[in-house]
């Protein structure tokens, strides 16, 4: 008979929001700062996950003053410490690309045992997504738990053990160098490759598709604003 892992408290979790994408289809505007229903997309994400984590961190590579102001506003309104709402620019020299570059840059700076990772462009992310992942992770005794769609594709809503996840990232970097022979040449590792370095479990989210949708085009933004009424 298996026993449940110790309860993961919200104070044990940092919510890491990735806001470092290039946003080509938005004319290179930072998606996290684009308004969705008269509020920046990233603000919707913060509002939905903040009650379920102890700290918020933002990984970004542009518009840092705007993110600084946003974090300061939230710290004041929520009466949080100076550690809440940290932000770091992505590392240009990372061996990893895409979302993993932002994760690799920020994860070693996180001091909580667990980290919830999501994207800034999911303004309708479920309010209880962190709780869903926490319950599944503790029941299944996993080092990571992630959301998948009905087709089995990975979505950017992940809960990880911080130290284990850092070790897995380091392993991917070593594999890149061993295969290419040069630190400057990268292999395009994916989130899926990273999760395979840990004991991880994917769960299918059965709620409305829009809640787990990343907004990638102005047309998609307009459509979701009209549909979410």
Short mmCIF file of C-alpha atoms in Angstrom, two decimals:
data_model
loop_
_atom_site.label_atom_id
_atom_site.label_comp_id
_atom_site.label_asym_id
_atom_site.label_seq_id
_atom_site.Cartn_x
_atom_site.Cartn_y
_atom_site.Cartn_z
CA UNK A 1 0.00 0.00 0.00
CA UNK A 2 1.53 3.31 -1.08
CA UNK A 3 1.60 6.30 1.20
CA UNK A 4 0.99 9.87 0.16
CA UNK A 5 3.90 12.29 0.07
CA UNK A 6 3.97 15.10 2.59
CA UNK A 7 1.61 17.92 1.72
CA UNK A 8 3.11 20.63 -0.47
CA UNK A 9 2.17 24.02 0.95
CA UNK A 10 1.78 27.11 -1.26
CA UNK A 11 4.74 28.70 0.53
CA UNK A 12 6.90 25.83 -0.77
CA UNK A 13 6.19 26.79 -4.39
CA UNK A 14 7.51 29.56 -6.63
CA UNK A 15 5.40 30.39 -9.66
CA UNK A 16 7.76 31.00 -12.60
CA UNK A 17 6.09 32.79 -15.51
CA UNK A 18 7.95 32.69 -18.83
CA UNK A 19 7.76 35.97 -20.76
CA UNK A 20 10.84 35.77 -22.96
CA UNK A 21 9.42 34.71 -26.31
CA UNK A 22 10.09 36.75 -29.44
CA UNK A 23 6.40 37.11 -30.41
CA UNK A 24 7.02 37.44 -34.15
CA UNK A 25 3.31 37.24 -34.96
CA UNK A 26 2.67 40.15 -32.58
CA UNK A 27 5.28 42.27 -34.39
CA UNK A 28 7.83 41.39 -31.68
CA UNK A 29 5.78 42.98 -28.90
CA UNK A 30 6.21 41.29 -25.53
CA UNK A 31 3.10 39.12 -25.24
CA UNK A 32 2.91 39.29 -21.47
CA UNK A 33 2.29 43.04 -21.68
CA UNK A 34 -0.34 42.88 -24.44
CA UNK A 35 -3.82 43.60 -23.11
CA UNK A 36 -6.40 40.86 -22.85
CA UNK A 37 -9.75 42.31 -21.78
CA UNK A 38 -8.12 45.60 -20.75
CA UNK A 39 -5.38 44.04 -18.62
CA UNK A 40 -1.94 42.66 -19.55
CA UNK A 41 -2.01 38.94 -20.25
CA UNK A 42 0.59 38.25 -17.59
CA UNK A 43 -1.56 40.04 -14.99
CA UNK A 44 -4.35 37.53 -15.62
CA UNK A 45 -1.87 34.71 -15.08
CA UNK A 46 -0.56 36.26 -11.85
CA UNK A 47 -4.09 36.79 -10.51
CA UNK A 48 -4.96 33.13 -11.12
CA UNK A 49 -1.86 31.44 -9.71
CA UNK A 50 -0.72 33.86 -6.96
CA UNK A 51 -3.10 32.50 -4.28
CA UNK A 52 -1.58 29.03 -4.74
CA UNK A 53 2.15 29.86 -4.60
CA UNK A 54 4.41 31.60 -2.12
CA UNK A 55 6.41 33.66 -4.62
CA UNK A 56 6.12 34.85 -8.21
CA UNK A 57 9.12 35.10 -10.56
CA UNK A 58 9.17 36.34 -14.16
CA UNK A 59 11.66 35.29 -16.82
CA UNK A 60 11.88 37.99 -19.49
CA UNK A 61 14.35 39.42 -22.00
CA UNK A 62 12.68 42.70 -23.00
CA UNK A 63 10.58 45.41 -21.36
CA UNK A 64 12.26 44.87 -18.00
CA UNK A 65 11.25 48.32 -16.63
CA UNK A 66 7.59 47.52 -17.34
CA UNK A 67 7.86 44.18 -15.58
CA UNK A 68 9.61 45.88 -12.68
CA UNK A 69 6.73 48.33 -12.34
CA UNK A 70 4.18 45.52 -12.60
CA UNK A 71 5.89 43.54 -9.83
CA UNK A 72 6.13 46.59 -7.59
CA UNK A 73 2.43 47.29 -8.06
CA UNK A 74 1.51 43.73 -7.09
CA UNK A 75 3.87 43.73 -4.10
CA UNK A 76 2.20 46.85 -2.78
CA UNK A 77 -1.38 45.72 -3.36
CA UNK A 78 -0.80 42.20 -2.00
CA UNK A 79 1.53 43.37 0.79
CA UNK A 80 4.30 41.02 -0.28
CA UNK A 81 8.00 41.06 0.57
CA UNK A 82 10.71 42.28 -1.79
CA UNK A 83 11.41 38.64 -2.77
CA UNK A 84 7.95 38.39 -4.35
CA UNK A 85 7.93 39.32 -8.02
CA UNK A 86 11.56 38.81 -9.00
CA UNK A 87 12.52 39.09 -12.66
CA UNK A 88 15.57 38.07 -14.66
CA UNK A 89 16.59 38.45 -18.28
CA UNK A 90 17.14 35.24 -20.25
CA UNK A 91 20.74 34.18 -20.84
CA UNK A 92 21.83 34.63 -24.46
CA UNK A 93 24.63 32.09 -24.02
CA UNK A 94 22.43 29.22 -22.87
CA UNK A 95 22.92 25.81 -24.47
CA UNK A 96 19.13 25.44 -24.33
CA UNK A 97 16.60 27.25 -26.50
CA UNK A 98 12.96 28.29 -26.33
CA UNK A 99 11.16 27.93 -23.00
CA UNK A 100 14.03 25.86 -21.60
CA UNK A 101 16.37 28.85 -21.93
CA UNK A 102 14.19 30.89 -19.60
CA UNK A 103 13.71 27.98 -17.22
CA UNK A 104 17.46 27.31 -17.18
CA UNK A 105 18.19 30.96 -16.42
CA UNK A 106 15.78 31.37 -13.55
CA UNK A 107 15.39 27.96 -11.89
CA UNK A 108 18.79 28.04 -10.10
CA UNK A 109 17.72 31.35 -8.49
CA UNK A 110 14.64 29.78 -6.91
CA UNK A 111 14.90 28.90 -3.22
CA UNK A 112 11.61 27.05 -2.73
CA UNK A 113 11.49 23.22 -2.89
CA UNK A 114 9.00 23.29 -5.77
CA UNK A 115 8.40 25.42 -8.84
CA UNK A 116 5.29 25.82 -10.95
CA UNK A 117 6.11 26.92 -14.49
CA UNK A 118 3.73 28.42 -17.03
CA UNK A 119 3.66 30.88 -19.91
CA UNK A 120 2.65 34.56 -19.80
CA UNK A 121 0.26 34.13 -22.75
CA UNK A 122 -2.32 31.89 -21.05
CA UNK A 123 -4.70 34.49 -19.56
CA UNK A 124 -7.46 31.94 -18.92
CA UNK A 125 -5.25 29.39 -17.15
CA UNK A 126 -7.45 27.58 -14.58
CA UNK A 127 -7.47 29.06 -11.10
CA UNK A 128 -6.92 25.60 -9.62
CA UNK A 129 -4.19 24.39 -11.99
CA UNK A 130 -1.49 24.46 -9.30
CA UNK A 131 -3.71 22.51 -6.91
CA UNK A 132 -4.44 19.91 -9.60
CA UNK A 133 -0.72 19.37 -10.19
CA UNK A 134 0.15 19.36 -6.48
CA UNK A 135 -2.46 16.71 -5.69
CA UNK A 136 -1.41 14.52 -8.62
CA UNK A 137 2.29 14.86 -7.87
CA UNK A 138 1.92 13.96 -4.20
CA UNK A 139 -0.43 11.04 -4.84
CA UNK A 140 1.78 9.58 -7.57
CA UNK A 141 5.16 10.18 -5.84
CA UNK A 142 6.60 11.97 -8.88
CA UNK A 143 9.40 14.53 -9.24
CA UNK A 144 7.44 16.42 -11.89
CA UNK A 145 3.87 16.66 -13.10
CA UNK A 146 2.65 18.35 -16.27
CA UNK A 147 -0.52 19.04 -18.22
CA UNK A 148 -1.21 17.44 -21.60
CA UNK A 149 -3.97 18.04 -24.12
CA UNK A 150 -6.31 15.34 -25.42
CA UNK A 151 -3.79 14.44 -28.15
CA UNK A 152 -1.03 13.86 -25.59
CA UNK A 153 0.92 17.01 -26.45
CA UNK A 154 2.76 18.70 -23.60
CA UNK A 155 1.45 22.07 -22.46
CA UNK A 156 3.38 24.67 -20.52
CA UNK A 157 1.91 24.10 -17.06
CA UNK A 158 4.41 22.12 -15.03
CA UNK A 159 5.18 21.47 -11.36
CA UNK A 160 8.69 20.26 -10.54
CA UNK A 161 10.97 19.54 -7.60
CA UNK A 162 13.39 22.42 -7.96
CA UNK A 163 16.70 20.67 -7.26
CA UNK A 164 15.77 17.64 -9.38
CA UNK A 165 14.70 19.88 -12.26
CA UNK A 166 17.97 21.82 -12.13
CA UNK A 167 19.96 18.57 -12.29
CA UNK A 168 17.87 17.49 -15.29
CA UNK A 169 18.62 20.78 -17.08
CA UNK A 170 22.33 20.32 -16.42
CA UNK A 171 22.13 16.85 -17.92
CA UNK A 172 20.52 18.21 -21.10
CA UNK A 173 23.29 20.78 -21.43
CA UNK A 174 25.95 18.07 -21.10
CA UNK A 175 24.20 15.97 -23.73
CA UNK A 176 24.17 18.95 -26.11
CA UNK A 177 27.91 19.47 -25.79
CA UNK A 178 28.73 15.76 -26.06
CA UNK A 179 26.70 15.36 -29.25
CA UNK A 180 27.93 18.48 -31.02
CA UNK A 181 31.43 18.60 -29.57
CA UNK A 182 31.11 22.36 -29.22
CA UNK A 183 29.38 24.33 -26.43
CA UNK A 184 28.38 26.95 -29.03
CA UNK A 185 26.36 24.45 -31.10
CA UNK A 186 22.97 23.66 -29.63
CA UNK A 187 20.59 20.76 -29.90
CA UNK A 188 16.98 21.89 -29.85
CA UNK A 189 15.92 20.07 -26.71
CA UNK A 190 12.25 20.29 -25.77
CA UNK A 191 10.27 20.38 -22.55
CA UNK A 192 9.50 16.72 -23.26
CA UNK A 193 13.23 15.85 -23.29
CA UNK A 194 13.70 17.68 -20.00
CA UNK A 195 10.82 15.90 -18.27
CA UNK A 196 12.19 12.53 -19.39
CA UNK A 197 15.24 13.20 -17.21
CA UNK A 198 12.95 13.05 -14.15
CA UNK A 199 10.21 10.77 -12.90
CA UNK A 200 7.28 12.71 -14.31
CA UNK A 201 3.60 12.18 -14.90
CA UNK A 202 1.42 13.85 -17.50
CA UNK A 203 -2.27 14.40 -16.87
CA UNK A 204 -4.88 15.30 -19.45
CA UNK A 205 -6.75 18.51 -18.69
CA UNK A 206 -10.42 17.92 -19.43
CA UNK A 207 -11.73 21.45 -18.89
CA UNK A 208 -12.44 24.02 -21.60
CA UNK A 209 -9.70 24.11 -24.24
CA UNK A 210 -9.44 27.91 -24.01
CA UNK A 211 -8.22 27.69 -20.42
CA UNK A 212 -5.00 25.99 -21.49
CA UNK A 213 -4.55 27.92 -24.74
CA UNK A 214 -1.48 30.06 -25.39
CA UNK A 215 -2.40 33.13 -27.43
CA UNK A 216 -0.04 33.32 -30.41
CA UNK A 217 -1.69 35.70 -32.90
CA UNK A 218 -3.73 38.92 -32.81
CA UNK A 219 -6.60 37.01 -34.41
CA UNK A 220 -6.53 34.41 -31.66
CA UNK A 221 -6.46 37.17 -29.06
CA UNK A 222 -9.56 38.82 -30.53
CA UNK A 223 -11.38 35.49 -30.78
CA UNK A 224 -10.69 34.56 -27.16
CA UNK A 225 -11.71 37.98 -25.89
CA UNK A 226 -15.08 37.58 -27.65
CA UNK A 227 -15.60 33.99 -26.50
CA UNK A 228 -14.76 34.64 -22.83
CA UNK A 229 -17.92 36.45 -21.81
#
